[in-house]
Amino acid sequence: MSFKQARWEGDGCLEKLVFELGRKSRRGSFFKSDVAEEVEIPKKLRRASLGLPEISEPDVVRHFTRLSEMNFSVDSGFYPLGSCTMKYNPKINEEMAALDGLANIHPLQDEDTVQGALELMYRLERMLAEIGGVSRVCLQPSAGAHGEFLGMALVREHFKLKNEKRTEVIVPDSAHGTNFTSAAMAGFNVVVVPSNDKGRVDLDALEKAISNKTAALMLTNPNTLGLFEFDISKIAKMVHDAGGLLYYDGANLNGIMGKARPGDMGFDIVHFNLHKTFSTPHGGGGPGAGPVGVVNGPEKLLPTPVVEYDEKKGRYYFDYDRPNSIGKINSFYGNFGVLVKAYAYILTMGADGLTEATETAVLNANYLMKKIQAIHGFSLKYDSETPCKHEVVISAEHLKGETGATARDIAKRLLDHGIHAPTYYFPPIVPESLMIEPTETESKEELDNFVRAMKAINEEARKSPERLRGAPSSTAIGRLDEVKASREPVISWMTFMAKSPRGNNI
Amino acid sequence: MKKLGLIVNPVAGMGGKVGLKGTDGREILQKAISLGAKHVSPGRAVQMLRKLAPLKGNFQLITYPREMGEDEAKEAGFSPNVIGKIEPGKTMSSDTKKAAHDLVGEGVDLMVIVGGDGTVRDVHDAIGTEVPVLGVPAGVKLHSAVFSTNPETAADTVMKFMWDELPLKEAEVMDVDEDAYRKGRLSSKLYGYLTAPYEPTLMQGSKLASIEAESEAAQQEDIAKHVVENMIAGTVYILGPGTTTRAVASALGGQKTLLGVDLIKDRKIIARDVSEKQILDNISLANCKVIVSPIGGQGFIFGRGNQQISPTVLRKVGRENVLVIATPQKLSQTKVLRVDTGDSQLDGQMKGHVKVVVGYRTIRMVAVV
């Protein structure tokens, strides 16, 4: 397959900002200014201008269509971004979330007028509790990392109530960076344990790390290499024996959903990513949803409000009366639209469908593992015998040694084949890593196409390596300065005005 | 165009295969030759240069005459600028020093030296930290932290350095006592520091904690902040040598003896550059902690450069009161820690995973092997 992305360019820059497109008095719609109500706003609070662009409807539509044409999404092609579970987002989810009674309600509406929305949250909570093997779930966190932070805040409160001073949270070296950060944000010292040569938690190191200072162990299972932690029961016992809690990071739930439950493995706090496992859109920082479930102990600590059902009155209501609650972590109840989409997904799939999704995701990952491992130059750094779960981490170390082509070169070159780059250089314990997660969405034809692309790039690395160094060449923007992009991002209007010389012209 | 300096110590490594543990000093060299020792370093230099040859138009190679670089460069297909004078077949330590000095005078951006610890010490004496140095391992003793793993990886590092892709670190120069080594005892001192380029671990930003992307100096500051915050009043801290431990003293507003052991109590340096005897005589080891950082290229936390913190001291202080600190950058190169106190029973007790402070409130479990 080949691919050529649109590139809308003019006046020396890519598609201008909507603010730059505006012209004074240009309109998309005209509103009658016959508001009957007189509103008293003190003079000094009144604004003469809103500083919003004045622009026509076709200009708006074209602007956003052009931006989408310069983007790559799960709707345009295969997106094997490991550890992100970029599965297809069924359109029925969007339709449900757009239903008038769900999209056009206000969080401060009287409970009696939003019983359906409350019921949806109540039922979604029960479904997630069943899937995760927990007793209660808080739906409020606005993103995966927000959920992690809630998890750590629960751990902190748990020991505060027990009057135990525990200062350390243990995290494996293969974990997501957000794990370390969440623990640190909650005030814990982070203790990193290495992986063993099978890519799993090193039990000797874990034993030495655990002490009466241990508040929790944060673990992803299957782990970031896509491998199941066989010793999970033993690990849970080690942590519990020392009085610590076990926290489950939901990043990889797509590898076990319907087959195994974190709660049954001994996890006390279980985190979900609705934008991964439950097919809601990824937010690029939000809006996502990272619900957090708890087993028994920390249940009373959950943030307020929780949705309860009064059987006598047949009525759903928000319960704020929870004396041990850690308080609020969101202004209202979470990203409700995202919750609706996840609920729609679970209902349309059904229990059997969710299990089948897991089976297919795992089968797809193993298919790619076998096919890509067979290509000369690619290898598996750790356990190459045991089947993987939903994702596989391939090392391009040998190819780099032979040709100088790096994992980054390969990832970028895949874009020229119409395939989104996999996650690369993560986890850091695999040299020249390419982390591939096909998900259950992709057909065998699509997977074979991916394998062909990987083979073609591998051959290209040997014959014309300069093509790889320059990749991608068919996207609107070539290779980014990633350090600058992550350290000095310009993603808001205010930053743009402050940093870009173009800001002066607006 | 960047300038690359090259110094080959032609006799480095000759003592290895004939069991002489080194060639420091003329007599030993004669003995090595009489035992049939062959030259090692010229071959290593050519190996490195061959890998660099495709890029030879992109930088200027400056070196010393004949076997000190000229011959090797020509063999690998270079036409180097040759400066200075030597007496072929009779080069010694003073020639390395002179070459290093002269090459700095030529304005080289990076100096590649092919040799061992002795060669590195000579270069250190001649130029200090003026110009970054990269070691191609060719000597018998390779305890200094400037060495690449092999000539090929050295060439990779040179290429990346030429493309401005590499940051610099402070690398330990080690001094192993050859006489003692020949008698079966490895005793080494921290001799000083050179600057050296290093390859940071590549990674994709968004999924990771940012700690590994920082400069080593910033990492050292983070570690120091953590250590200082957790210091207990009344406890004496025995602070080992090195730049990471130096950062701890700096965080307290003090100036540490870089190569020696200092004592800290109540956030003040109470004694500098102490010997084992001074440690044992002056402080109560019952209320004492040891802070050390791995020294040299192989990750030794005890027995290299900090012999003042002797087995006797360590037994009294106790394993649980040893605090190891190391930057992620350092750990990415050593992976494991080592101990060699000369007391094998104590070494055995030190083995297994230990907690290493690698950043502010960040601890990593690292194996001591």
Short mmCIF file of C-alpha atoms in Angstrom, two decimals, chain B residues 33-248:
data_model
loop_
_atom_site.label_atom_id
_atom_site.label_comp_id
_atom_site.label_asym_id
_atom_site.label_seq_id
_atom_site.Cartn_x
_atom_site.Cartn_y
_atom_site.Cartn_z
CA ILE B 33 59.14 -7.78 24.93
CA SER B 34 61.58 -10.42 26.07
CA LEU B 35 58.63 -12.66 26.92
CA GLY B 36 57.48 -12.32 23.33
CA ALA B 37 54.71 -9.73 23.83
CA LYS B 38 53.07 -8.48 20.65
CA HIS B 39 51.71 -5.03 19.93
CA VAL B 40 48.00 -4.78 20.64
CA SER B 41 46.99 -1.17 20.34
CA PRO B 42 47.92 -0.45 16.70
CA GLY B 43 45.51 -3.16 15.56
CA ARG B 44 42.75 -1.79 17.79
CA ALA B 45 43.36 1.70 16.42
CA VAL B 46 43.10 0.48 12.82
CA GLN B 47 39.89 -1.39 13.67
CA MET B 48 38.34 1.81 14.99
CA LEU B 49 39.61 3.96 12.13
CA ARG B 50 38.38 1.56 9.43
CA LYS B 51 34.85 1.96 10.70
CA LEU B 52 35.28 5.73 10.55
CA ALA B 53 36.88 5.74 7.10
CA PRO B 54 33.67 6.28 5.07
CA LEU B 55 33.29 9.63 6.84
CA LYS B 56 36.87 10.78 6.44
CA GLY B 57 35.95 13.77 4.28
CA ASN B 58 33.81 15.17 7.08
CA PHE B 59 36.50 15.88 9.66
CA GLN B 60 40.19 16.57 9.94
CA LEU B 61 42.36 13.92 11.58
CA ILE B 62 45.42 15.18 13.45
CA THR B 63 47.87 12.79 15.02
CA TYR B 64 51.46 12.10 16.11
CA PRO B 65 54.11 10.48 13.90
CA ARG B 66 54.63 6.83 13.04
CA GLU B 67 53.28 4.23 15.46
CA MET B 68 51.63 6.88 17.63
CA GLY B 69 48.85 7.37 15.08
CA GLU B 70 50.25 8.16 11.63
CA ASP B 71 50.90 4.54 10.61
CA GLU B 72 47.51 3.33 11.84
CA ALA B 73 45.65 6.20 10.17
CA LYS B 74 47.35 5.54 6.84
CA GLU B 75 46.66 1.83 7.08
CA ALA B 76 42.98 2.62 7.51
CA GLY B 77 43.03 4.86 4.44
CA PHE B 78 43.33 8.30 6.04
CA SER B 79 45.79 11.06 5.12
CA PRO B 80 46.22 12.62 8.55
CA ASN B 81 47.89 15.87 9.57
CA VAL B 82 50.98 14.76 11.45
CA ILE B 83 52.57 16.97 14.08
CA GLY B 84 55.39 16.56 16.62
CA LYS B 85 58.37 14.21 16.75
CA ILE B 86 59.06 10.84 18.32
CA GLU B 87 61.82 8.30 18.42
CA PRO B 88 60.17 5.32 16.78
CA GLY B 89 60.25 2.14 18.85
CA LYS B 90 61.12 4.04 22.00
CA THR B 91 58.00 5.97 22.87
CA MET B 92 57.12 6.41 26.51
CA SER B 93 54.79 8.16 28.88
CA SER B 94 56.29 11.59 28.16
CA ASP B 95 55.48 11.20 24.45
CA THR B 96 51.79 10.62 25.22
CA LYS B 97 51.76 13.73 27.41
CA LYS B 98 53.48 15.81 24.78
CA ALA B 99 51.16 14.55 22.06
CA ALA B 100 48.06 15.36 24.14
CA HIS B 101 49.39 18.81 24.87
CA ASP B 102 50.27 19.51 21.22
CA LEU B 103 46.92 18.24 19.91
CA VAL B 104 45.05 20.56 22.27
CA GLY B 105 47.25 23.31 20.82
CA GLU B 106 45.95 22.34 17.37
CA GLY B 107 42.41 22.94 18.59
CA VAL B 108 41.05 19.39 18.34
CA ASP B 109 37.39 18.98 19.28
CA LEU B 110 37.76 15.42 20.51
CA MET B 111 40.80 13.36 21.40
CA VAL B 112 40.71 9.63 20.78
CA ILE B 113 43.31 7.72 22.73
CA VAL B 114 44.15 4.09 22.14
CA GLY B 115 45.63 2.56 25.25
CA GLY B 116 44.88 1.68 28.84
CA ASP B 117 44.59 3.34 32.25
CA GLY B 118 48.22 4.49 32.14
CA THR B 119 47.68 6.26 28.82
CA VAL B 120 44.55 7.91 30.19
CA ARG B 121 46.46 9.17 33.23
CA ASP B 122 49.14 10.68 31.02
CA VAL B 123 46.51 12.48 28.97
CA HIS B 124 44.82 13.65 32.16
CA ASP B 125 48.11 15.07 33.45
CA ALA B 126 48.71 16.89 30.19
CA ILE B 127 45.30 18.38 29.43
CA GLY B 128 42.93 17.99 32.39
CA THR B 129 39.37 18.57 31.28
CA GLU B 130 40.25 20.96 28.44
CA VAL B 131 39.13 18.72 25.58
CA PRO B 132 36.79 15.70 25.70
CA VAL B 133 38.52 12.36 25.50
CA LEU B 134 37.34 8.99 24.23
CA GLY B 135 39.28 5.84 25.07
CA VAL B 136 39.63 2.89 22.71
CA PRO B 137 40.36 -0.05 24.98
CA ALA B 138 43.77 -1.53 24.24
CA GLY B 139 45.50 -1.67 27.60
CA VAL B 140 45.62 -4.37 30.25
CA LYS B 141 43.92 -2.24 32.87
CA LEU B 142 40.77 -0.48 31.76
CA HIS B 143 39.25 0.79 34.98
CA SER B 144 38.79 4.37 33.87
CA ALA B 145 35.37 5.45 32.67
CA VAL B 146 36.45 6.93 29.35
CA PHE B 147 36.67 3.63 27.51
CA SER B 148 34.25 2.35 24.91
CA THR B 149 33.37 -1.32 25.03
CA ASN B 150 35.30 -2.02 21.82
CA PRO B 151 36.88 -0.21 18.85
CA GLU B 152 33.65 -0.36 16.79
CA THR B 153 31.48 1.28 19.43
CA ALA B 154 34.23 3.88 19.84
CA ALA B 155 33.88 4.69 16.13
CA ASP B 156 30.08 5.02 16.53
CA THR B 157 30.59 7.44 19.38
CA VAL B 158 33.08 9.47 17.36
CA MET B 159 30.60 9.75 14.48
CA LYS B 160 27.81 10.92 16.71
CA PHE B 161 30.10 13.36 18.46
CA MET B 162 31.08 14.83 15.10
CA TRP B 163 27.38 15.35 14.37
CA ASP B 164 26.97 17.23 17.64
CA GLU B 165 24.65 14.59 18.96
CA LEU B 166 26.35 13.71 22.23
CA PRO B 167 26.43 15.30 25.66
CA LEU B 168 29.54 15.24 27.85
CA LYS B 169 30.09 13.61 31.22
CA GLU B 170 32.82 13.70 33.82
CA ALA B 171 34.60 10.36 33.63
CA GLU B 172 36.80 8.87 36.33
CA VAL B 173 40.46 8.24 35.69
CA MET B 174 41.67 5.35 37.80
CA ASP B 175 45.13 4.53 39.06
CA VAL B 176 45.73 0.88 39.74
CA ASP B 177 48.89 0.04 41.63
CA GLU B 178 50.67 -2.27 39.16
CA ASP B 179 53.15 -3.69 41.64
CA ALA B 180 50.34 -4.67 43.98
CA TYR B 181 48.31 -5.98 41.04
CA ARG B 182 51.17 -8.25 39.99
CA LYS B 183 51.18 -9.62 43.51
CA GLY B 184 47.50 -10.49 43.06
CA ARG B 185 46.03 -7.55 44.87
CA LEU B 186 43.88 -5.03 43.02
CA SER B 187 44.24 -1.71 44.66
CA SER B 188 43.14 1.40 42.90
CA LYS B 189 42.77 5.06 43.55
CA LEU B 190 40.59 7.63 41.94
CA TYR B 191 43.15 9.68 40.08
CA GLY B 192 41.06 12.46 38.61
CA TYR B 193 38.46 13.31 36.01
CA LEU B 194 38.41 13.83 32.26
CA THR B 195 35.45 14.94 30.19
CA ALA B 196 34.10 12.32 27.84
CA PRO B 197 31.17 12.08 25.43
CA TYR B 198 28.51 9.54 26.26
CA GLU B 199 25.53 8.08 24.52
CA PRO B 200 22.33 8.68 26.40
CA THR B 201 19.73 5.93 26.18
CA LEU B 202 17.33 6.76 23.37
CA MET B 203 13.70 6.84 24.24
CA GLN B 204 10.35 8.15 23.28
CA GLY B 205 9.50 11.03 25.55
CA SER B 206 5.84 10.74 26.31
CA LYS B 207 5.77 7.31 27.91
CA LEU B 208 8.68 7.84 30.24
CA ALA B 209 9.59 9.62 33.37
CA SER B 210 11.80 12.47 32.28
CA ILE B 211 14.66 11.77 34.61
CA GLU B 212 16.88 10.03 32.05
CA ALA B 213 16.68 12.91 29.61
CA GLU B 214 18.33 15.35 31.97
CA SER B 215 22.00 16.20 31.99
CA GLU B 216 24.14 14.30 34.43
CA ALA B 217 24.80 17.41 36.48
CA ALA B 218 21.05 17.97 36.89
CA GLN B 219 20.62 14.33 37.88
CA GLN B 220 23.35 14.74 40.50
CA GLU B 221 21.62 17.79 41.92
CA ASP B 222 18.33 15.86 42.21
CA ILE B 223 20.06 13.03 44.04
CA ALA B 224 21.83 15.45 46.36
CA LYS B 225 18.57 17.16 47.19
CA HIS B 226 17.03 13.84 48.16
CA VAL B 227 20.00 12.80 50.28
CA VAL B 228 20.22 16.12 52.08
CA GLU B 229 16.49 16.18 52.84
CA ASN B 230 16.74 12.78 54.47
CA MET B 231 19.82 13.47 56.59
CA ILE B 232 19.35 12.78 60.27
CA ALA B 233 20.67 15.14 62.92
CA GLY B 234 23.54 13.75 64.97
CA THR B 235 24.40 11.03 62.44
CA VAL B 236 27.85 11.11 60.89
CA TYR B 237 27.89 10.56 57.14
CA ILE B 238 31.01 9.11 55.58
CA LEU B 239 30.95 10.58 52.09
CA GLY B 240 32.97 8.64 49.50
CA PRO B 241 34.82 10.15 46.54
CA GLY B 242 33.29 11.16 43.22
CA THR B 243 31.28 13.82 41.46
CA THR B 244 27.86 12.59 42.60
CA THR B 245 28.90 12.62 46.25
CA ARG B 246 30.48 16.00 45.60
CA ALA B 247 27.03 17.25 44.60
CA VAL B 248 25.77 16.22 48.06
#
